[in-house]
Amino acid sequence: MDISALRSAHPDHWKKATAIRTLTLDAVAAANSGHSGMPMGMADVATVLFEKHLNFDPKAPDWPDRDRFILSAGHGSMLLYSLMYLTGYEDMPLSQVKDFRQWGARTAGHPEYGHARGIETTTGPLGQGIANSVGFAIAEEIQRATWGKKIIDHYTYVMAGDGCLMEGVSHEAIGLAGMQKLGHLIVFFDNNNITIDGTVDMADITDQPKRFAAAGWHVQEIDGHDPDAIDAAITAAKKTNRPSMIACKTHIALGHAAQDTSKGHGALTDKEHLKAAKEAYGAPMGDFEVDPDVKKQWEAIGARGEDTRKDWEARFATLSASKQAEFNRTYAGEAPKKLSAMIRALKKQVTEGQPKVATRKSSEMVLEVINPVMKETIGGSADLTGSNNTKTSDLGVFTPDNRKGRYIYYGIREHGMAAAMNGMALHGGAKPYGGTFMCFTDYARGAMRLSALMGVPVTYVMTHDSIGLGEDGPTHQPVEHLAMLRATPNINVIRPADTVETAEAWELALTSRKTPTVLSLTRQGLPTVRKDHKTKNLTAQGAYVLADAEGKRQAILMATGSEVSVALAARDLLQAKGIGTRVVSMPCWELFEEQEESYRKRVLPAGPVRVAIEAGIRFGWDRWLFGERGKREKSGFIGMHGFGASAPAERLFEEFGITAEATVAKVDALLK
C-alpha cells in the first residue's frame, strides 16, 4: 500500500486518521497488550463517519436522538477510545488512553458499557455487536413510529470484521434485519482478509457481500482507505429503505511492518517498527502526541453536534408536558406508578379464584395486564409464541408495514433474539422480553451473559422448565440450566410456584434497573399455593415461609416452581404422622442471598432436617441444605441426577422420584 499516495491525495483527512493510528500504537505499546491492526485499518472509515455523518454530542453522550456507533469488532477498542478522546468526551481524557487495559481505567481491553458515556454496548465476543445493533435499529423504528420523526430519527452504525461475520449469531442477526427492512442500520465490514490464525481463506470462503444481499440488504463494496468513496457509500446507504452493508477493503495495521499479516491483528509493540510507522505517517514522534491543530479539528467535529442536539431539545419542548414526562420515564427505565397497584389487584383476583394453570399461562395473564399500561414493552418469541404465551392482544406485530407493532416473531434465532433484546434495552425507551424453551438458554447463553455483565434489565421468558414438559424428551428437558443460570453473576433467576408468584416476578423484572431476569415457567398446570392475599411482594424476599410447622418443627422442605406443590403435599403427609414440617418457597435464590442474615436465619433456622425439592440437578443447593452457620445440617435432595426421558409428565415425576411420598421417605430416613 502506497502510504505517500494516501497522504498526498487527502492531506487533511490523512492527518485526522493518523491521530487514531498513532494513539492506538502508543496505547498498545504502553500496555504491552491489545489489538493494534483493526483501528489502524479502519481509521479512514471512522474519520469520514464521525466528521461527515455521525450525529453525536460529546457534551451530552446520552442524548436520545443521537446516532449510535457500535464497535462490533471490540478487540479494536482503541479505535473507539481514540475517537472519544479526540472529539472531547469528558469521560475519555488522554490519561485514560494512557492507562489502556490497566486496573481501574475506563479503557478496558474491550469496550465495556457503563465504563464511559459514549460506549453504547459491551463488545468483544465477536458477533454480539452486530446482533445488538439489530435491537438498536428495531427500537429506533418503533419509537420513530410512536413519537414521530421530529423526536426520533437516527441511525445505528456498526463496524464488524471477518470474525463477527463468521460467528453464527451474525447469521441470525443479518437474516432478521433484512426481513424487517431496518433501513436505519448501516454496517461497515472491515474486509482485511486476516484473522489470528492467518488469512481468512484458511477457514472460510464465504462471499460476504452476496450473503448480505441474499438476506435482503443493500450492499456496496469500496476501497476502505478512500475518503471520497467512504463518504459516497454512507450517503447512498442512508437513502435506501433496507439495512446497508458497506464492504470496506482495508489493510490491517496499515503502514506498519506487520501490515496484511496475522501479526498485525494483535499487539504491535516493537519500538523500531512503531517509529518507522510514525515516520511513514508523517506523524509526531512523541508518545501519545497529537498535532495540536489536528486535535482542534477533531474537537470541532465533536462540537458540531451541540447545535443538532439543541435543535432536538427545542422540538422535544413542543410536546405536551404529559408526553414529555412519559418519554422521560421510559428512557429513565422507570415503571409506571400504577404498575404495583395493578399487580396487587391481579394477585387478589387469583387468590380468590385459585386457578390451576401452568405458570407460562400465568405469565400471559400478567402480560395482559401489564402491556396496555407499559407501552415501552416489546415482546417476542423464538418461534414458540403459542408455547411461551408471550403475545398479548394489544401488542400488534412489528413488521416493515407496521412499525408501531410491539411483538416480534424472531424465528428460530434464540441467540439473535437475546442479543437484539440487549440492543433494545441499551437504545433506551424500551423494555424487551422474549421467550423460548428453558433448555435453549444454551443457544442464547452468549447474549444472556452480556445482559448480566452490562447490567441490562432484559426479561427472559423461559418456559417448559423441567422434565414436566413431558413427551418431547431429554433433548428438550432442562436439568442443569437452573444451576448454570444461577452460577452467572447479576441474573435473577425466578422460578414461580403459581400465578401469584408469577405476577410478583414480573413486577420485579419490570422494575429492575441493573439486573436481567430469567422467568422459569412450567408447561404443566400448577395449583394456586398462595391462598391468602398479601399486598407485599413476597417473591422480592427470594424465599419465605409458605406453610409453617404445626407442633414441634422437625423438618424444613425447600422447593421452587412446580415442586412447591409437591412440598405442600409432603407436608400434609408428614404432619399427619406428627412430624412438624415447614415449607419454604424459594422462587429466587439471588434475592434471598441479598436479604439480611437475620431474615435468612428466621426462614431457615438450624436444627430441623432439610430437604430440597427441585426437578433439576442438585448443584447449588448445598448452601441452603447445609446451613450458613458452619453447622452441617442433616439434609437430602429430591430431584434429578441425570437427564430425563420421553414420557408423560406425571409418569416422569414418579419414575424419577420427585413426589410427596419420596419426600416423606427422605425425611423419615433423616430423622432416624
XYZ file of C-alpha atoms in Angstrom:
672
model
C 0.000 0.000 0.000
C 1.424 3.361 -1.050
C 1.174 5.432 2.132
C 2.674 8.511 0.479
C -0.076 8.485 -2.144
C -2.756 8.377 0.535
C -1.090 11.226 2.418
C -0.841 13.440 -0.624
C -4.296 12.720 -2.030
C -6.212 13.775 1.100
C -3.763 15.513 3.472
C -6.306 16.940 5.937
C -8.208 13.688 6.184
C -4.953 11.754 6.470
C -3.778 13.767 9.462
C -7.010 13.192 11.363
C -6.995 9.456 10.627
C -3.319 9.291 11.582
C -4.154 10.527 15.076
C -6.261 7.398 15.599
C -3.460 5.177 14.344
C -0.696 6.683 16.444
C -2.766 6.791 19.636
C -3.543 3.126 19.064
C 0.107 2.224 18.566
C 1.179 4.145 21.651
C -1.568 2.776 23.913
C -0.995 -0.840 22.911
C 2.762 -0.433 23.264
C 2.388 1.104 26.726
C 0.077 -1.707 27.844
C 2.204 -4.317 26.091
C -1.060 -5.939 25.051
C -4.041 -5.230 22.864
C -5.036 -5.245 19.219
C -3.485 -2.600 17.011
C -4.357 -3.693 13.499
C -8.091 -3.115 13.270
C -8.059 0.543 14.430
C -5.178 1.238 12.052
C -7.062 -0.335 9.164
C -10.462 1.262 9.840
C -9.252 4.727 10.841
C -10.217 6.194 7.463
C -13.777 4.883 7.653
C -14.146 6.111 11.224
C -12.817 9.556 10.349
C -15.271 10.061 7.492
C -18.172 8.724 9.560
C -17.506 10.969 12.551
C -16.616 14.032 10.504
C -19.399 13.995 7.941
C -22.265 11.779 9.055
C -22.500 10.771 12.707
C -24.848 12.901 14.818
C -23.379 12.942 18.317
C -22.527 15.408 21.055
C -19.667 14.587 23.450
C -21.166 17.063 25.916
C -24.409 15.044 26.016
C -23.428 11.441 25.268
C -26.874 10.099 26.238
C -28.933 12.436 24.063
C -31.834 10.167 22.966
C -31.827 11.028 19.254
C -28.097 10.662 18.717
C -26.764 8.234 16.147
C -25.399 5.073 17.727
C -21.896 3.829 16.903
C -21.193 0.196 17.755
C -17.743 -1.343 17.501
C -18.712 -4.982 16.985
C -15.050 -5.899 16.466
C -14.477 -4.941 20.085
C -10.863 -6.062 20.186
C -10.165 -2.877 18.223
C -11.287 -0.839 21.228
C -8.556 1.755 20.793
C -10.407 2.973 17.704
C -13.348 3.938 19.910
C -11.240 5.300 22.756
C -9.179 7.401 20.338
C -12.300 8.860 18.758
C -13.799 9.683 22.139
C -10.631 11.391 23.320
C -10.112 13.297 20.098
C -13.685 14.599 19.879
C -13.790 15.685 23.504
C -15.760 13.210 25.619
C -15.416 14.191 29.264
C -15.083 10.547 30.315
C -12.149 9.978 27.965
C -9.237 12.314 28.739
C -5.763 11.434 27.475
C -4.912 9.982 30.877
C -7.458 7.232 30.269
C -5.938 6.438 26.885
C -2.526 6.207 28.523
C -3.972 3.761 31.068
C -5.304 1.435 28.369
C -6.022 -2.034 29.804
C -4.916 -1.055 33.312
C -6.675 -1.578 36.634
C -9.455 0.930 37.237
C -9.258 2.509 33.780
C -12.317 3.123 31.640
C -10.280 1.919 28.692
C -10.747 -1.817 29.181
C -9.313 -4.283 26.702
C -12.722 -4.463 25.033
C -15.365 -1.716 25.219
C -17.401 -2.094 28.390
C -20.829 -0.483 28.621
C -21.038 1.729 31.684
C -17.324 2.426 31.935
C -17.606 5.665 29.988
C -20.532 7.510 28.477
C -20.248 7.116 24.736
C -19.682 3.355 24.844
C -23.041 2.108 23.605
C -22.607 -1.594 24.331
C -20.118 -4.170 25.545
C -18.410 -5.893 22.651
C -15.556 -8.307 22.330
C -17.304 -11.649 21.970
C -17.446 -11.462 18.200
C -20.826 -11.106 16.561
C -22.527 -9.628 19.613
C -22.216 -6.025 18.464
C -23.795 -6.566 15.064
C -26.533 -8.629 16.720
C -27.108 -5.885 19.314
C -27.385 -3.376 16.506
C -30.494 -5.084 15.172
C -32.171 -4.397 18.501
C -30.993 -0.787 18.454
C -32.499 -0.390 14.985
C -35.782 -2.075 15.944
C -36.161 0.194 18.978
C -35.467 3.220 16.773
C -38.110 2.135 14.246
C -40.789 1.586 16.893
C -40.069 4.861 18.626
C -39.953 6.830 15.378
C -43.403 5.472 14.542
C -44.631 6.217 18.047
C -43.160 9.668 18.673
C -42.730 10.947 15.127
C -39.620 11.820 13.120
C -39.134 15.147 14.852
C -38.388 13.296 18.101
C -36.769 10.041 16.952
C -34.930 9.797 13.627
C -31.393 8.480 13.828
C -29.062 5.780 12.510
C -27.151 2.879 14.003
C -23.654 2.411 12.570
C -21.639 -0.757 13.138
C -18.056 -1.796 12.462
C -17.706 -5.552 12.066
C -14.872 -7.759 10.906
C -14.441 -11.206 9.409
C -14.664 -12.747 12.864
C -18.005 -11.099 13.641
C -19.420 -12.402 10.382
C -18.162 -15.950 10.912
C -19.865 -16.203 14.296
C -23.235 -17.926 13.994
C -25.162 -15.169 15.761
C -24.338 -12.836 12.860
C -26.367 -15.047 10.512
C -29.368 -14.795 12.845
C -28.982 -11.020 13.104
C -28.454 -10.415 9.398
C -31.477 -12.501 8.433
C -33.753 -10.751 10.912
C -32.572 -7.276 9.914
C -33.050 -7.965 6.216
C -36.528 -9.373 6.694
C -37.531 -6.389 8.838
C -36.047 -3.862 6.360
C -34.224 -1.924 9.044
C -33.207 0.946 6.796
C -31.528 2.937 9.559
C -28.933 0.229 10.181
C -25.573 0.587 8.409
C -22.769 -1.960 8.837
C -19.169 -1.418 7.762
C -17.431 -4.710 7.003
C -13.711 -4.432 7.708
C -12.669 -6.676 4.828
C -8.958 -7.130 5.561
C -8.756 -10.906 4.930
C -6.832 -11.544 8.162
C -7.637 -13.476 11.337
C -5.433 -14.527 14.244
C -4.537 -17.822 12.602
C -3.746 -16.328 9.209
C -5.691 -15.434 6.091
C -9.465 -15.798 6.197
C -9.498 -18.404 3.423
C -7.810 -20.852 5.798
C -11.214 -21.232 7.447
C -13.867 -19.509 5.339
C -14.607 -18.770 1.685
C -17.988 -17.083 2.151
C -18.731 -14.238 -0.247
C -19.970 -11.867 2.441
C -21.455 -9.194 0.140
C -23.527 -11.849 -1.627
C -24.543 -13.299 1.721
C -25.887 -9.940 2.897
C -27.572 -9.329 -0.444
C -29.277 -12.721 -0.205
C -30.674 -11.663 3.174
C -32.218 -8.526 1.681
C -29.541 -5.966 2.458
C -28.357 -3.062 0.330
C -24.688 -3.837 -0.408
C -21.739 -1.741 -1.614
C -18.061 -2.601 -1.982
C -15.467 0.162 -1.684
C -11.840 0.997 -1.002
C -11.835 1.471 2.773
C -8.949 3.944 2.574
C -10.553 6.313 0.040
C -12.417 9.027 1.964
C -14.444 10.098 -1.076
C -15.638 6.547 -1.680
C -16.445 6.115 2.013
C -18.460 9.333 2.079
C -20.378 8.433 -1.077
C -21.166 4.959 0.220
C -22.555 6.242 3.528
C -24.637 8.824 1.662
C -26.083 6.118 -0.575
C -26.740 3.816 2.387
C -28.805 6.497 4.100
C -31.090 6.755 1.082
C -32.229 3.130 0.990
C -35.081 1.599 2.973
C -33.075 -1.582 3.543
C -30.266 -2.232 6.010
C -26.909 -1.498 4.405
C -23.625 -3.332 4.350
C -20.572 -1.453 3.105
C -17.710 -3.851 2.442
C -14.575 -1.804 3.038
C -11.422 -3.315 1.546
C -8.754 -2.390 4.066
C -5.207 -3.211 5.086
C -4.844 -4.386 8.659
C -2.101 -2.476 10.537
C -1.807 -0.058 7.632
C 1.689 1.393 7.290
C 3.315 -0.909 9.813
C 5.808 -3.679 9.175
C 3.062 -6.141 10.176
C 0.593 -4.810 7.600
C -1.539 -7.505 5.919
C -0.303 -10.257 8.254
C -1.864 -12.125 11.159
C 0.714 -10.492 13.430
C -0.902 -7.189 12.552
C -4.087 -8.307 14.305
C -2.518 -8.261 17.752
C -0.224 -6.131 19.858
C 2.391 -4.217 17.856
C 4.981 -3.210 20.433
C 8.338 -3.240 18.640
C 9.778 0.247 19.173
C 11.639 0.429 15.874
C 8.614 -0.683 13.880
C 6.445 1.814 15.736
C 8.894 4.599 14.955
C 9.018 3.574 11.298
C 5.234 3.586 11.061
C 5.013 7.090 12.515
C 7.637 8.268 10.056
C 5.629 6.816 7.192
C 2.522 8.580 8.516
C 4.317 11.915 8.873
C 3.128 11.982 12.452
C 4.599 13.498 15.632
C 7.085 11.110 17.171
C 6.367 11.640 20.865
C 4.358 9.095 22.825
C 0.643 9.962 22.800
C 1.440 13.132 20.885
C -1.199 14.556 18.551
C -0.622 17.607 16.368
C -2.430 20.458 18.210
C -4.090 21.647 15.001
C -5.363 18.136 14.318
C -6.720 17.882 17.858
C -8.570 21.168 17.334
C -10.072 19.837 14.109
C -11.293 16.742 15.909
C -12.720 18.824 18.745
C -14.567 20.927 16.188
C -16.101 17.748 14.797
C -17.283 16.876 18.290
C -18.608 20.383 18.942
C -20.669 20.315 15.750
C -23.267 18.078 17.379
C -24.225 20.578 20.057
C -26.429 22.616 17.717
C -28.101 19.466 16.382
C -28.793 18.323 19.904
C -30.194 21.712 20.934
C -32.447 21.722 17.884
C -33.791 18.370 19.045
C -34.333 19.708 22.566
C -36.347 22.583 21.115
C -38.520 20.139 19.166
C -38.938 17.963 22.241
C -40.078 21.021 24.214
C -43.055 21.394 21.853
C -44.545 18.149 23.156
C -47.162 18.371 25.872
C -45.964 18.101 29.439
C -47.560 14.673 29.800
C -45.860 13.343 26.666
C -42.501 14.695 27.778
C -42.960 13.027 31.164
C -43.875 9.702 29.548
C -40.888 9.850 27.182
C -38.515 10.706 30.016
C -39.967 7.956 32.206
C -39.328 5.285 29.604
C -35.797 6.496 28.900
C -35.082 6.548 32.632
C -36.172 2.910 32.781
C -38.854 3.632 35.363
C -42.043 1.580 35.530
C -45.360 3.467 35.613
C -46.574 4.263 39.114
C -49.756 2.234 38.690
C -47.879 -0.995 37.934
C -47.736 -2.125 41.563
C -51.437 -1.463 42.098
C -52.312 -3.479 39.010
C -50.127 -6.378 40.159
C -51.760 -6.307 43.589
C -55.220 -6.352 42.036
C -54.333 -9.360 39.901
C -52.876 -11.179 42.913
C -56.083 -10.586 44.865
C -58.155 -11.897 41.984
C -56.016 -15.029 41.749
C -56.071 -15.817 45.466
C -59.849 -15.576 45.390
C -60.268 -17.719 42.265
C -57.342 -20.097 42.925
C -56.953 -21.276 39.319
C -54.828 -24.260 38.340
C -52.764 -23.135 35.371
C -49.265 -23.525 34.004
C -47.032 -20.651 35.015
C -46.406 -19.947 31.313
C -50.158 -19.196 31.178
C -49.858 -17.237 34.414
C -47.211 -15.137 32.694
C -49.588 -14.397 29.833
C -52.269 -13.369 32.331
C -49.845 -10.890 33.875
C -48.727 -9.546 30.491
C -52.354 -8.916 29.504
C -52.487 -6.527 32.452
C -49.021 -5.007 32.015
C -48.640 -4.412 28.275
C -51.518 -1.938 27.852
C -50.057 0.381 30.506
C -46.341 -0.115 29.779
C -46.185 0.987 26.168
C -42.414 0.523 26.153
C -42.609 -3.262 26.429
C -41.533 -5.124 23.302
C -42.360 -8.818 23.339
C -41.335 -11.722 21.195
C -40.517 -15.374 20.886
C -38.062 -17.552 19.000
C -40.768 -19.360 17.002
C -42.610 -20.549 20.115
C -45.246 -17.863 20.568
C -48.075 -20.278 21.294
C -45.936 -22.235 23.745
C -44.266 -19.295 25.508
C -47.529 -17.323 25.804
C -45.646 -14.095 25.174
C -48.063 -12.353 22.780
C -50.950 -10.372 24.188
C -53.950 -8.994 22.360
C -52.932 -5.337 22.399
C -49.352 -5.518 21.101
C -49.660 -5.766 17.341
C -46.878 -7.348 15.300
C -43.747 -5.424 14.338
C -43.257 -5.683 10.567
C -41.937 -3.442 7.770
C -45.551 -2.323 7.302
C -46.391 -1.856 10.985
C -43.660 -0.072 12.889
C -45.948 0.514 15.864
C -46.224 -3.219 16.460
C -44.592 -4.333 19.700
C -44.399 -8.071 19.143
C -41.559 -9.634 17.173
C -41.532 -13.017 15.511
C -37.817 -13.761 15.841
C -37.872 -17.086 14.041
C -35.606 -19.882 15.233
C -32.987 -17.433 16.460
C -32.610 -17.749 20.234
C -29.147 -16.174 20.321
C -30.090 -13.416 17.904
C -33.242 -12.686 19.902
C -31.338 -12.325 23.160
C -28.693 -10.098 21.570
C -31.339 -7.941 19.885
C -33.138 -7.517 23.208
C -29.882 -6.278 24.713
C -29.723 -3.722 21.922
C -33.285 -2.541 22.504
C -32.689 -2.057 26.212
C -29.391 -0.251 25.560
C -31.030 2.016 22.999
C -33.308 3.323 25.720
C -37.049 3.772 25.939
C -37.722 0.029 25.594
C -38.421 -2.868 27.970
C -37.860 -6.007 25.901
C -38.836 -9.535 26.825
C -38.571 -12.689 24.769
C -39.313 -16.347 25.105
C -38.064 -19.785 24.218
C -37.844 -23.149 25.956
C -35.712 -23.168 29.098
C -33.444 -25.783 27.534
C -32.492 -23.341 24.792
C -30.888 -20.916 27.184
C -27.911 -22.903 25.879
C -28.388 -21.276 22.485
C -28.958 -17.798 23.934
C -26.212 -18.066 26.542
C -23.639 -15.709 24.989
C -26.036 -12.765 24.893
C -27.618 -13.608 28.251
C -24.203 -13.439 29.883
C -23.672 -10.000 28.382
C -27.074 -8.856 29.703
C -25.736 -9.657 33.151
C -22.286 -8.202 32.540
C -23.697 -4.913 31.262
C -26.454 -4.705 33.862
C -29.206 -4.542 31.243
C -32.672 -5.395 32.668
C -33.866 -7.685 29.878
C -36.516 -10.278 30.752
C -36.127 -13.846 29.500
C -39.354 -15.859 29.471
C -38.115 -19.440 29.618
C -40.937 -21.943 29.569
C -41.087 -25.760 29.693
C -38.726 -25.536 32.612
C -38.201 -29.176 33.630
C -38.994 -32.811 32.909
C -42.558 -31.553 33.331
C -42.626 -30.749 29.633
C -43.043 -34.478 29.135
C -43.018 -36.319 25.851
C -40.549 -34.135 23.942
C -37.910 -35.932 25.940
C -34.451 -35.235 27.334
C -33.286 -33.085 24.409
C -35.874 -30.517 25.491
C -35.908 -31.125 29.241
C -33.612 -28.725 31.122
C -31.927 -30.276 34.139
C -28.663 -28.333 34.505
C -29.900 -24.982 33.235
C -31.119 -23.538 36.525
C -27.693 -24.238 38.023
C -25.932 -22.691 35.030
C -28.003 -19.528 35.213
C -27.728 -19.253 38.993
C -23.956 -19.525 38.661
C -23.948 -16.407 36.467
C -23.393 -13.161 38.393
C -26.088 -10.491 38.259
C -29.004 -12.541 36.947
C -32.186 -13.007 38.943
C -33.472 -16.496 38.193
C -37.096 -16.666 39.324
C -38.996 -19.948 39.287
C -42.515 -19.114 40.484
C -44.800 -21.686 42.107
C -48.127 -20.278 40.899
C -49.809 -17.277 39.303
C -49.343 -15.090 42.378
C -45.580 -15.612 42.423
C -45.512 -15.152 38.642
C -47.193 -11.763 38.978
C -44.696 -10.769 41.652
C -41.836 -11.992 39.464
C -42.968 -9.816 36.569
C -43.208 -6.796 38.867
C -39.617 -7.395 39.941
C -38.443 -7.866 36.360
C -40.085 -4.689 35.107
C -38.809 -2.548 37.966
C -35.260 -3.900 37.802
C -32.740 -1.267 36.784
C -29.430 -3.141 36.592
C -30.212 -6.861 36.567
C -31.733 -9.105 33.884
C -34.397 -11.589 34.913
C -34.978 -15.181 33.850
C -38.524 -16.410 34.421
C -38.500 -20.207 34.609
C -42.046 -21.286 33.800
C -43.905 -24.573 33.574
C -45.729 -26.296 30.785
C -47.922 -28.286 33.189
C -50.736 -26.813 35.264
C -49.981 -25.872 38.876
C -52.402 -25.228 41.729
C -52.515 -21.861 43.442
C -50.359 -22.221 46.555
C -50.648 -18.624 47.758
C -54.212 -18.787 49.033
C -54.093 -15.793 51.392
C -53.799 -12.418 49.688
C -50.735 -10.406 50.675
C -50.150 -6.946 49.276
C -46.440 -7.345 49.954
C -44.307 -8.825 47.174
C -43.016 -11.929 48.951
C -41.060 -13.083 45.909
C -38.908 -9.970 46.369
C -37.518 -11.642 49.507
C -36.286 -14.551 47.409
C -37.628 -17.138 49.856
C -40.314 -17.109 52.512
C -42.289 -19.395 54.791
C -45.296 -20.582 52.819
C -46.640 -23.016 55.412
C -45.236 -23.398 58.912
C -44.999 -26.437 61.113
C -47.811 -27.402 63.430
C -46.268 -28.581 66.670
C -42.536 -29.047 67.076
C -40.651 -28.128 63.901
C -38.685 -31.190 62.818
C -38.321 -30.731 59.075
C -37.976 -27.921 56.552
C -38.916 -28.575 52.944
C -37.464 -26.126 50.425
C -38.782 -26.023 46.875
C -39.159 -23.895 43.775
C -41.686 -23.726 40.972
C -43.766 -26.831 40.311
C -42.197 -28.663 43.227
C -43.655 -26.289 45.823
C -46.970 -28.101 45.487
C -45.079 -31.387 45.948
C -43.605 -29.982 49.156
C -47.031 -28.930 50.421
C -48.444 -32.385 49.725
C -45.492 -33.948 51.548
C -46.070 -31.607 54.484
C -49.654 -32.817 54.792
C -48.430 -36.412 54.958
C -45.705 -35.598 57.475
C -47.994 -33.562 59.708
C -50.443 -36.464 59.708
C -47.592 -38.544 61.132
C -46.943 -35.961 63.828
C -43.807 -34.544 62.174
C -43.940 -30.767 62.282
C -42.940 -29.525 58.835
C -42.251 -26.064 57.424
C -42.479 -25.413 53.684
C -40.282 -22.650 52.269
C -40.916 -21.410 48.763
C -37.625 -20.231 47.237
C -38.507 -18.599 43.905
C -35.266 -16.603 43.637
C -32.024 -17.583 45.361
C -30.284 -14.394 44.297
C -32.832 -12.172 46.044
C -32.747 -14.394 49.133
C -28.968 -14.001 49.288
C -29.463 -10.219 49.357
C -31.655 -10.332 52.471
C -30.323 -9.631 55.929
C -28.707 -12.648 57.557
C -31.223 -12.422 60.381
C -34.089 -12.886 57.914
C -32.405 -15.835 56.229
C -31.912 -17.489 59.616
C -35.567 -16.965 60.507
C -36.663 -18.645 57.292
C -34.091 -21.454 57.526
C -33.300 -21.918 61.223
C -30.788 -24.501 62.377
C -31.982 -27.766 63.866
C -34.675 -29.335 61.696
C -33.677 -31.699 58.917
C -33.747 -30.071 55.484
C -34.910 -31.459 52.178
C -34.740 -29.574 48.887
C -37.157 -30.489 46.099
C -36.496 -29.321 42.550
C -36.787 -31.051 39.177
C -33.241 -30.112 38.263
C -29.789 -31.214 39.369
C -28.613 -30.654 42.933
C -25.739 -28.324 42.068
C -26.006 -25.138 44.149
C -28.485 -26.441 46.690
C -25.858 -27.394 49.265
C -25.620 -23.837 50.560
C -29.237 -23.980 51.682
C -29.178 -27.638 52.654
C -26.105 -27.429 54.884
C -26.903 -24.112 56.525
C -24.972 -20.876 56.872
C -23.767 -21.170 60.476
C -20.933 -23.542 59.812
C -23.006 -26.460 61.084
C -23.729 -29.191 58.564
C -27.470 -29.766 58.843
C -28.877 -33.226 58.180
C -30.253 -32.877 54.696
C -31.366 -34.535 51.491
C -32.274 -33.734 47.926
C -35.252 -34.794 45.822
C -34.628 -34.042 42.170
C -32.710 -35.017 39.060
C -29.356 -36.775 38.974
C -29.078 -37.131 35.208
C -31.028 -36.458 32.054
C -34.745 -37.023 31.642
C -36.754 -39.273 29.350
C -39.676 -39.204 26.952
C -42.993 -39.896 28.681
C -45.998 -38.044 30.092
C -45.009 -35.610 32.834
C -46.831 -37.437 35.628
C -45.012 -40.680 34.837
C -41.646 -38.894 34.713
C -42.065 -37.368 38.168
C -42.955 -40.804 39.517
C -40.086 -42.586 37.788
C -37.519 -40.003 38.896
C -38.856 -39.975 42.440
C -39.942 -36.348 42.618
C -43.062 -36.991 44.634
C -44.578 -36.252 48.001
C -44.128 -39.879 49.007
C -40.425 -39.865 48.139
C -40.037 -36.663 50.130
C -41.685 -38.209 53.181
C -39.395 -41.232 52.933
C -36.366 -38.937 52.758
C -37.459 -37.016 55.863
C -38.166 -40.245 57.744
C -34.674 -41.528 56.925
C -33.035 -38.297 58.064
C -34.942 -38.302 61.376
C -33.858 -41.819 62.309
